[in-house]
Amino acid sequence: SFQQQNPQGLKRLPGPRGYPLIGNMMEVGRNPHLSLTQMSRKYGDVMQIRIGTKPVLVLSGLDTIRQALVKQGEDFMGRPDLYSFRNVADGESLAFSTDSGEVWKARRKLAQNALKVFSVSPSPTTSSTCLLEEHISREAVQLIRKLLQLMTEQGSFDPYRYMVISVVNVICAMCFGKRYSHNNQELLRIVNMTEEFLEVTASGNPADFIPVLQYLPSRSLKKFKEFNYRFLSYLQKMVKEHYETFEKDNIRDITDSLIEEAKKVEANADIQLPEGKIVNLVNDIFGAGFDSVTTALSWSLMYLVSYPDIQKRIQEELDQNIGRERRPRLSDRSILPYTEAFILEMFRYSSFLPFTIPHCTTRDTILNGYYIPKDLCVFINQWQVNHDEKLWKDPSTFNPERFLNAEGTEVNKTDGEKVLVFGLGKRRCIGESIARWEIFLFLTTLLQQLEFNICDGKKVDMTPHYGLTMKHTRCEHFQVKQRFPMKSSQ
Ligand code: HEM
């Protein structure tokens, strides 16, 4: 039978049989999050598939994923050697390279520290709580102006095109101390090329598993390489400018603080962690920092226009708890439980990061009684957890209230933690708190002043397109109305 015993006397991994050469590619299909969720019902939380000729371990179920990524974190913290990953940041990416040893650990820590200093630390110059609040608040106000201007000029717009610039400006301010206009061509070209990146780096991209595909002409691979090249060139230009104007007593932004660290390492002749490897951390911070947050905001707007009652309820909560005299602040998060519940439900329902970045085992191990060999590629099905009937009542209904207590006054913390979008354990996202704050403050600042809807007679298409992050089709039929006259101080 298929379930033979392996040499160590443990059960062999269950999974579908598959065909020669292509393995289970047909069954996995174009929406792996759905097909692998379906398969997990039959084979369980720990199963093995084959893509091409390569075996892949697929993990489902919150308990199983916690067991692997948290309790057995060291065993599962590797990254597989995939063709597409070798193209990211010249193979030196913190997130995508195969390194999970001491150098990766040291780099991750440096990136985390630099991020913290230029986001949630107190702002030295203004009355804002922190630099992050200052950047987001400024960008959100600009965005409101821009959307109102578009309404007068065109009567409707595609919000994604404008939100992406606002979000890029937040991460740009932290990384490089500068912002861009909504018409900057250099930046627009880069931020509008992410689709190819997300398609190619998604779990289950065929070219990663069937080597011959890497040599065949492919439009998306070509665009993917072009994106990586442009992105890297742009960032290298910024880093060079920073080196040229660097002053050790005036650390302006994340790039400066990484240069400072790099110089320290250089002084100690630490060959383990070369200078270049520190500075190029800015690639990962910048790259991971804008696309995911923009996608989250974009899905949020789709739900707000699809469920106008939910939008109204958020606005009522804002009116009651903040009023109209001042803008929302980060510290308001705890007094806006319905808004918080909406954001959690947006994460859960969209599960727009359906799988984490693929993992790989760092040694032979055992999970749920199954023998798992070293260097096995692992997919973590976050979508499955967020739609698991065992965890959620009516998982296919969009309902923020599932996270609230009966009085609607508090978010249930345990339920909130069941939503899996940032991964878990050693590879957990390092931008999680920044991302959550950012989504909160953009949404509340926008919704305090604007009501969103879709032009009469038009519909939004909410079908997700599979990728590392899943997006919906862009929609040009958004409209906004100002909810009350804006004060000049705003
Ligand atoms: C990794 C989600 C925003 C920086 C990840 C991973 C996920 C994720 C699922 C992979 C975890 C794994 O492989 O197990 C998200 C979501 C975001 C977001 C849903 C927004 C809603 C950000 C932001 C930053 C960031 C704003 C930086 C400013 C990173 C980095 C990694 C990472 C550097 C790689 C960590 C490593 O491999 O050690 N993120 N992220 N992310 N994220 Fe995020």
mmCIF file of N, CA and C and ligand atoms in Angstrom, residues 69 76-79 93-97 99 104 108 111-112 115 167 171 174-175 254 281 283-297 346-347 352-359 380 382 420-436 438-439 468-469, ligand 1:
data_model
loop_
_atom_site.group_PDB
_atom_site.id
_atom_site.type_symbol
_atom_site.label_atom_id
_atom_site.label_comp_id
_atom_site.label_asym_id
_atom_site.label_seq_id
_atom_site.Cartn_x
_atom_site.Cartn_y
_atom_site.Cartn_z
ATOM 1 N N LEU A 69 6.177 25.254 13.253
ATOM 2 C CA LEU A 69 6.900 26.530 13.118
ATOM 3 C C LEU A 69 7.311 27.124 14.456
ATOM 4 N N PHE A 76 12.112 23.669 11.055
ATOM 5 C CA PHE A 76 11.321 24.092 9.893
ATOM 6 C C PHE A 76 11.644 25.504 9.421
ATOM 7 N N MET A 77 12.773 26.083 9.864
ATOM 8 C CA MET A 77 12.992 27.498 9.561
ATOM 9 C C MET A 77 13.780 27.742 8.271
ATOM 10 N N GLY A 78 14.151 26.699 7.541
ATOM 11 C CA GLY A 78 14.946 26.890 6.327
ATOM 12 C C GLY A 78 14.134 27.455 5.170
ATOM 13 N N ARG A 79 14.849 27.870 4.118
ATOM 14 C CA ARG A 79 14.206 28.254 2.857
ATOM 15 C C ARG A 79 14.741 27.326 1.766
ATOM 16 N N SER A 93 18.829 37.979 -0.561
ATOM 17 C CA SER A 93 17.667 38.429 0.200
ATOM 18 C C SER A 93 17.598 37.754 1.566
ATOM 19 N N LEU A 94 17.171 38.521 2.564
ATOM 20 C CA LEU A 94 16.948 37.969 3.904
ATOM 21 C C LEU A 94 15.780 36.986 3.886
ATOM 22 N N ALA A 95 14.738 37.349 3.137
ATOM 23 C CA ALA A 95 13.504 36.571 3.138
ATOM 24 C C ALA A 95 13.560 35.358 2.205
ATOM 25 N N PHE A 96 14.286 35.481 1.061
ATOM 26 C CA PHE A 96 14.193 34.449 0.030
ATOM 27 C C PHE A 96 15.448 33.600 -0.144
ATOM 28 N N SER A 97 16.578 34.009 0.443
ATOM 29 C CA SER A 97 17.788 33.209 0.223
ATOM 30 C C SER A 97 17.759 31.956 1.106
ATOM 31 N N ASP A 99 19.859 30.928 3.173
ATOM 32 C CA ASP A 99 20.555 31.051 4.457
ATOM 33 C C ASP A 99 19.563 31.062 5.622
ATOM 34 N N TRP A 104 22.102 34.817 8.681
ATOM 35 C CA TRP A 104 20.689 35.199 8.538
ATOM 36 C C TRP A 104 20.147 35.767 9.857
ATOM 37 N N ARG A 108 18.729 39.486 10.341
ATOM 38 C CA ARG A 108 17.323 39.661 10.727
ATOM 39 C C ARG A 108 17.225 40.601 11.923
ATOM 40 N N ALA A 111 17.891 44.188 10.846
ATOM 41 C CA ALA A 111 16.736 44.735 10.127
ATOM 42 C C ALA A 111 15.623 45.096 11.108
ATOM 43 N N GLN A 112 15.388 44.218 12.078
ATOM 44 C CA GLN A 112 14.343 44.483 13.074
ATOM 45 C C GLN A 112 14.632 45.749 13.871
ATOM 46 N N LEU A 115 14.278 48.938 11.714
ATOM 47 C CA LEU A 115 12.852 49.194 11.495
ATOM 48 C C LEU A 115 12.229 49.868 12.704
ATOM 49 N N VAL A 167 1.481 54.359 0.343
ATOM 50 C CA VAL A 167 2.140 53.341 1.168
ATOM 51 C C VAL A 167 3.643 53.307 0.879
ATOM 52 N N ILE A 171 7.055 53.855 3.576
ATOM 53 C CA ILE A 171 8.253 53.018 3.715
ATOM 54 C C ILE A 171 9.487 53.776 3.194
ATOM 55 N N MET A 174 10.770 56.089 5.846
ATOM 56 C CA MET A 174 11.525 55.370 6.872
ATOM 57 C C MET A 174 12.889 54.917 6.341
ATOM 58 N N CYS A 175 12.910 54.411 5.102
ATOM 59 C CA CYS A 175 14.153 53.866 4.542
ATOM 60 C C CYS A 175 15.086 54.951 4.028
ATOM 61 N N ILE A 254 16.600 54.534 7.929
ATOM 62 C CA ILE A 254 16.999 53.131 8.042
ATOM 63 C C ILE A 254 18.287 52.858 7.264
ATOM 64 N N LEU A 281 19.893 44.856 3.098
ATOM 65 C CA LEU A 281 18.683 44.547 3.863
ATOM 66 C C LEU A 281 17.558 45.517 3.537
ATOM 67 N N ASN A 283 16.596 46.331 0.743
ATOM 68 C CA ASN A 283 15.779 45.714 -0.320
ATOM 69 C C ASN A 283 14.588 44.970 0.254
ATOM 70 N N ASP A 284 14.871 44.142 1.241
ATOM 71 C CA ASP A 284 13.808 43.330 1.824
ATOM 72 C C ASP A 284 12.784 44.189 2.564
ATOM 73 N N ILE A 285 13.293 45.166 3.307
ATOM 74 C CA ILE A 285 12.382 46.009 4.081
ATOM 75 C C ILE A 285 11.487 46.795 3.131
ATOM 76 N N PHE A 286 12.103 47.362 2.113
ATOM 77 C CA PHE A 286 11.341 48.168 1.158
ATOM 78 C C PHE A 286 10.364 47.296 0.358
ATOM 79 N N GLY A 287 10.872 46.187 -0.160
ATOM 80 C CA GLY A 287 10.053 45.318 -1.013
ATOM 81 C C GLY A 287 8.880 44.717 -0.260
ATOM 82 N N ALA A 288 9.173 44.168 0.926
ATOM 83 C CA ALA A 288 8.105 43.541 1.699
ATOM 84 C C ALA A 288 7.172 44.591 2.265
ATOM 85 N N GLY A 289 7.680 45.819 2.387
ATOM 86 C CA GLY A 289 6.942 46.836 3.129
ATOM 87 C C GLY A 289 5.847 47.546 2.376
ATOM 88 N N PHE A 290 5.858 47.522 1.066
ATOM 89 C CA PHE A 290 4.801 48.301 0.414
ATOM 90 C C PHE A 290 3.723 47.454 -0.247
ATOM 91 N N ASP A 291 4.105 46.347 -0.880
ATOM 92 C CA ASP A 291 3.094 45.630 -1.652
ATOM 93 C C ASP A 291 2.029 44.986 -0.764
ATOM 94 N N SER A 292 2.476 44.366 0.324
ATOM 95 C CA SER A 292 1.530 43.672 1.198
ATOM 96 C C SER A 292 0.543 44.642 1.849
ATOM 97 N N VAL A 293 1.060 45.784 2.302
ATOM 98 C CA VAL A 293 0.178 46.745 2.967
ATOM 99 C C VAL A 293 -0.809 47.353 1.966
ATOM 100 N N THR A 294 -0.320 47.669 0.764
ATOM 101 C CA THR A 294 -1.227 48.201 -0.260
ATOM 102 C C THR A 294 -2.322 47.183 -0.576
ATOM 103 N N THR A 295 -1.933 45.929 -0.696
ATOM 104 C CA THR A 295 -2.917 44.887 -1.017
ATOM 105 C C THR A 295 -3.963 44.779 0.091
ATOM 106 N N ALA A 296 -3.512 44.859 1.343
ATOM 107 C CA ALA A 296 -4.454 44.795 2.468
ATOM 108 C C ALA A 296 -5.441 45.961 2.414
ATOM 109 N N LEU A 297 -4.940 47.152 2.134
ATOM 110 C CA LEU A 297 -5.828 48.320 2.074
ATOM 111 C C LEU A 297 -6.795 48.193 0.908
ATOM 112 N N MET A 346 -10.934 41.156 7.396
ATOM 113 C CA MET A 346 -10.337 41.371 6.070
ATOM 114 C C MET A 346 -9.159 40.407 5.875
ATOM 115 N N PHE A 347 -8.292 40.312 6.909
ATOM 116 C CA PHE A 347 -7.154 39.392 6.830
ATOM 117 C C PHE A 347 -7.634 37.948 6.678
ATOM 118 N N PHE A 352 -5.029 37.024 1.801
ATOM 119 C CA PHE A 352 -4.355 37.386 0.546
ATOM 120 C C PHE A 352 -2.904 36.922 0.479
ATOM 121 N N LEU A 353 -2.341 36.500 1.628
ATOM 122 C CA LEU A 353 -1.063 35.779 1.571
ATOM 123 C C LEU A 353 -1.388 34.313 1.868
ATOM 124 N N PRO A 354 -1.856 33.575 0.845
ATOM 125 C CA PRO A 354 -2.446 32.262 1.108
ATOM 126 C C PRO A 354 -1.451 31.249 1.683
ATOM 127 N N PHE A 355 -0.217 31.302 1.215
ATOM 128 C CA PHE A 355 0.861 30.486 1.793
ATOM 129 C C PHE A 355 1.939 31.443 2.270
ATOM 130 N N THR A 356 2.675 31.073 3.321
ATOM 131 C CA THR A 356 3.856 31.875 3.671
ATOM 132 C C THR A 356 4.849 31.728 2.520
ATOM 133 N N ILE A 357 5.973 32.415 2.599
ATOM 134 C CA ILE A 357 7.077 32.101 1.696
ATOM 135 C C ILE A 357 7.423 30.637 1.994
ATOM 136 N N PRO A 358 7.714 29.811 0.970
ATOM 137 C CA PRO A 358 7.990 28.397 1.276
ATOM 138 C C PRO A 358 9.119 28.216 2.289
ATOM 139 N N HIS A 359 8.969 27.227 3.141
ATOM 140 C CA HIS A 359 10.007 26.857 4.110
ATOM 141 C C HIS A 359 10.723 25.605 3.620
ATOM 142 N N ILE A 380 3.141 26.218 3.782
ATOM 143 C CA ILE A 380 2.291 26.440 4.954
ATOM 144 C C ILE A 380 0.982 27.052 4.464
ATOM 145 N N GLN A 382 -1.844 28.967 4.925
ATOM 146 C CA GLN A 382 -2.517 29.923 5.820
ATOM 147 C C GLN A 382 -3.999 30.045 5.466
ATOM 148 N N LEU A 420 -4.229 33.622 10.553
ATOM 149 C CA LEU A 420 -2.829 33.397 10.190
ATOM 150 C C LEU A 420 -2.501 34.111 8.880
ATOM 151 N N VAL A 421 -1.776 35.240 8.959
ATOM 152 C CA VAL A 421 -1.345 35.935 7.735
ATOM 153 C C VAL A 421 0.112 36.370 7.771
ATOM 154 N N PHE A 422 0.720 36.413 8.938
ATOM 155 C CA PHE A 422 2.104 36.875 9.041
ATOM 156 C C PHE A 422 3.074 35.728 9.285
ATOM 157 N N GLY A 423 2.603 34.491 9.151
ATOM 158 C CA GLY A 423 3.445 33.345 9.479
ATOM 159 C C GLY A 423 3.614 33.235 10.984
ATOM 160 N N LEU A 424 4.423 32.277 11.428
ATOM 161 C CA LEU A 424 4.653 32.045 12.858
ATOM 162 C C LEU A 424 6.106 31.627 13.057
ATOM 163 N N GLY A 425 6.592 31.824 14.274
ATOM 164 C CA GLY A 425 7.899 31.270 14.642
ATOM 165 C C GLY A 425 9.081 32.063 14.113
ATOM 166 N N LYS A 426 10.155 31.332 13.817
ATOM 167 C CA LYS A 426 11.448 31.953 13.503
ATOM 168 C C LYS A 426 11.417 32.820 12.247
ATOM 169 N N ARG A 427 10.530 32.504 11.310
ATOM 170 C CA ARG A 427 10.466 33.257 10.056
ATOM 171 C C ARG A 427 9.297 34.235 10.041
ATOM 172 N N ARG A 428 8.654 34.382 11.173
ATOM 173 C CA ARG A 428 7.502 35.273 11.235
ATOM 174 C C ARG A 428 7.876 36.650 10.696
ATOM 175 N N CYS A 429 6.924 37.286 10.044
ATOM 176 C CA CYS A 429 7.129 38.612 9.450
ATOM 177 C C CYS A 429 7.718 39.584 10.471
ATOM 178 N N ILE A 430 8.747 40.352 10.062
ATOM 179 C CA ILE A 430 9.312 41.330 10.990
ATOM 180 C C ILE A 430 8.601 42.686 10.894
ATOM 181 N N GLY A 431 7.690 42.805 9.938
ATOM 182 C CA GLY A 431 6.981 44.084 9.777
ATOM 183 C C GLY A 431 5.553 44.024 10.296
ATOM 184 N N GLU A 432 5.216 42.953 11.024
ATOM 185 C CA GLU A 432 3.823 42.744 11.425
ATOM 186 C C GLU A 432 3.222 43.942 12.159
ATOM 187 N N SER A 433 3.895 44.435 13.190
ATOM 188 C CA SER A 433 3.236 45.510 13.943
ATOM 189 C C SER A 433 3.150 46.777 13.112
ATOM 190 N N ILE A 434 4.204 47.067 12.341
ATOM 191 C CA ILE A 434 4.145 48.240 11.457
ATOM 192 C C ILE A 434 2.963 48.107 10.496
ATOM 193 N N ALA A 435 2.821 46.924 9.906
ATOM 194 C CA ALA A 435 1.741 46.704 8.941
ATOM 195 C C ALA A 435 0.372 46.896 9.594
ATOM 196 N N ARG A 436 0.193 46.323 10.780
ATOM 197 C CA ARG A 436 -1.112 46.458 11.453
ATOM 198 C C ARG A 436 -1.416 47.912 11.799
ATOM 199 N N GLU A 438 -0.226 50.522 10.294
ATOM 200 C CA GLU A 438 -0.386 51.278 9.063
ATOM 201 C C GLU A 438 -1.795 51.098 8.480
ATOM 202 N N ILE A 439 -2.245 49.869 8.440
ATOM 203 C CA ILE A 439 -3.576 49.592 7.898
ATOM 204 C C ILE A 439 -4.627 50.297 8.745
ATOM 205 N N LEU A 468 2.042 35.110 -4.549
ATOM 206 C CA LEU A 468 2.555 35.203 -3.178
ATOM 207 C C LEU A 468 1.600 36.057 -2.348
ATOM 208 N N THR A 469 1.216 37.237 -2.885
ATOM 209 C CA THR A 469 0.036 37.913 -2.352
ATOM 210 C C THR A 469 -1.015 37.937 -3.451
HETATM 211 C C1 HEM B 1 8.027 37.766 5.902
HETATM 212 C C2 HEM B 1 3.257 38.713 5.772
HETATM 213 C C3 HEM B 1 4.182 43.473 5.883
HETATM 214 C C4 HEM B 1 8.923 42.535 6.200
HETATM 215 C C5 HEM B 1 6.658 37.644 5.836
HETATM 216 C C6 HEM B 1 5.966 36.377 5.711
HETATM 217 C C7 HEM B 1 4.642 36.627 5.684
HETATM 218 C C8 HEM B 1 4.476 38.063 5.789
HETATM 219 C C9 HEM B 1 3.520 35.606 5.561
HETATM 220 C C10 HEM B 1 6.642 34.998 5.566
HETATM 221 C C11 HEM B 1 6.596 34.218 6.827
HETATM 222 C C12 HEM B 1 7.137 32.841 6.614
HETATM 223 O O1 HEM B 1 7.871 32.585 5.648
HETATM 224 O O2 HEM B 1 6.797 31.952 7.413
HETATM 225 C C13 HEM B 1 3.102 40.083 5.739
HETATM 226 C C14 HEM B 1 1.826 40.762 5.610
HETATM 227 C C15 HEM B 1 2.087 42.102 5.636
HETATM 228 C C16 HEM B 1 3.528 42.263 5.782
HETATM 229 C C17 HEM B 1 0.469 40.071 5.480
HETATM 230 C C18 HEM B 1 1.141 43.278 5.535
HETATM 231 C C19 HEM B 1 -0.140 43.235 5.705
HETATM 232 C C20 HEM B 1 5.540 43.634 6.055
HETATM 233 C C21 HEM B 1 6.200 44.897 6.258
HETATM 234 C C22 HEM B 1 7.547 44.629 6.341
HETATM 235 C C23 HEM B 1 7.710 43.198 6.188
HETATM 236 C C24 HEM B 1 5.498 46.254 6.377
HETATM 237 C C25 HEM B 1 8.711 45.552 6.554
HETATM 238 C C26 HEM B 1 8.625 46.823 6.804
HETATM 239 C C27 HEM B 1 9.088 41.167 6.100
HETATM 240 C C28 HEM B 1 10.390 40.500 6.021
HETATM 241 C C29 HEM B 1 10.134 39.113 5.948
HETATM 242 C C30 HEM B 1 8.680 38.978 5.974
HETATM 243 C C31 HEM B 1 11.759 41.174 6.005
HETATM 244 C C32 HEM B 1 11.158 37.972 5.847
HETATM 245 C C33 HEM B 1 11.458 37.384 7.197
HETATM 246 C C34 HEM B 1 12.410 36.187 7.115
HETATM 247 O O3 HEM B 1 12.405 35.440 6.132
HETATM 248 O O4 HEM B 1 13.158 35.985 8.087
HETATM 249 N N1 HEM B 1 5.728 38.655 5.890
HETATM 250 N N2 HEM B 1 4.095 41.018 5.832
HETATM 251 N N3 HEM B 1 6.468 42.620 6.034
HETATM 252 N N4 HEM B 1 8.091 40.224 6.070
HETATM 253 FE FE1 HEM B 1 6.106 40.627 6.061
#
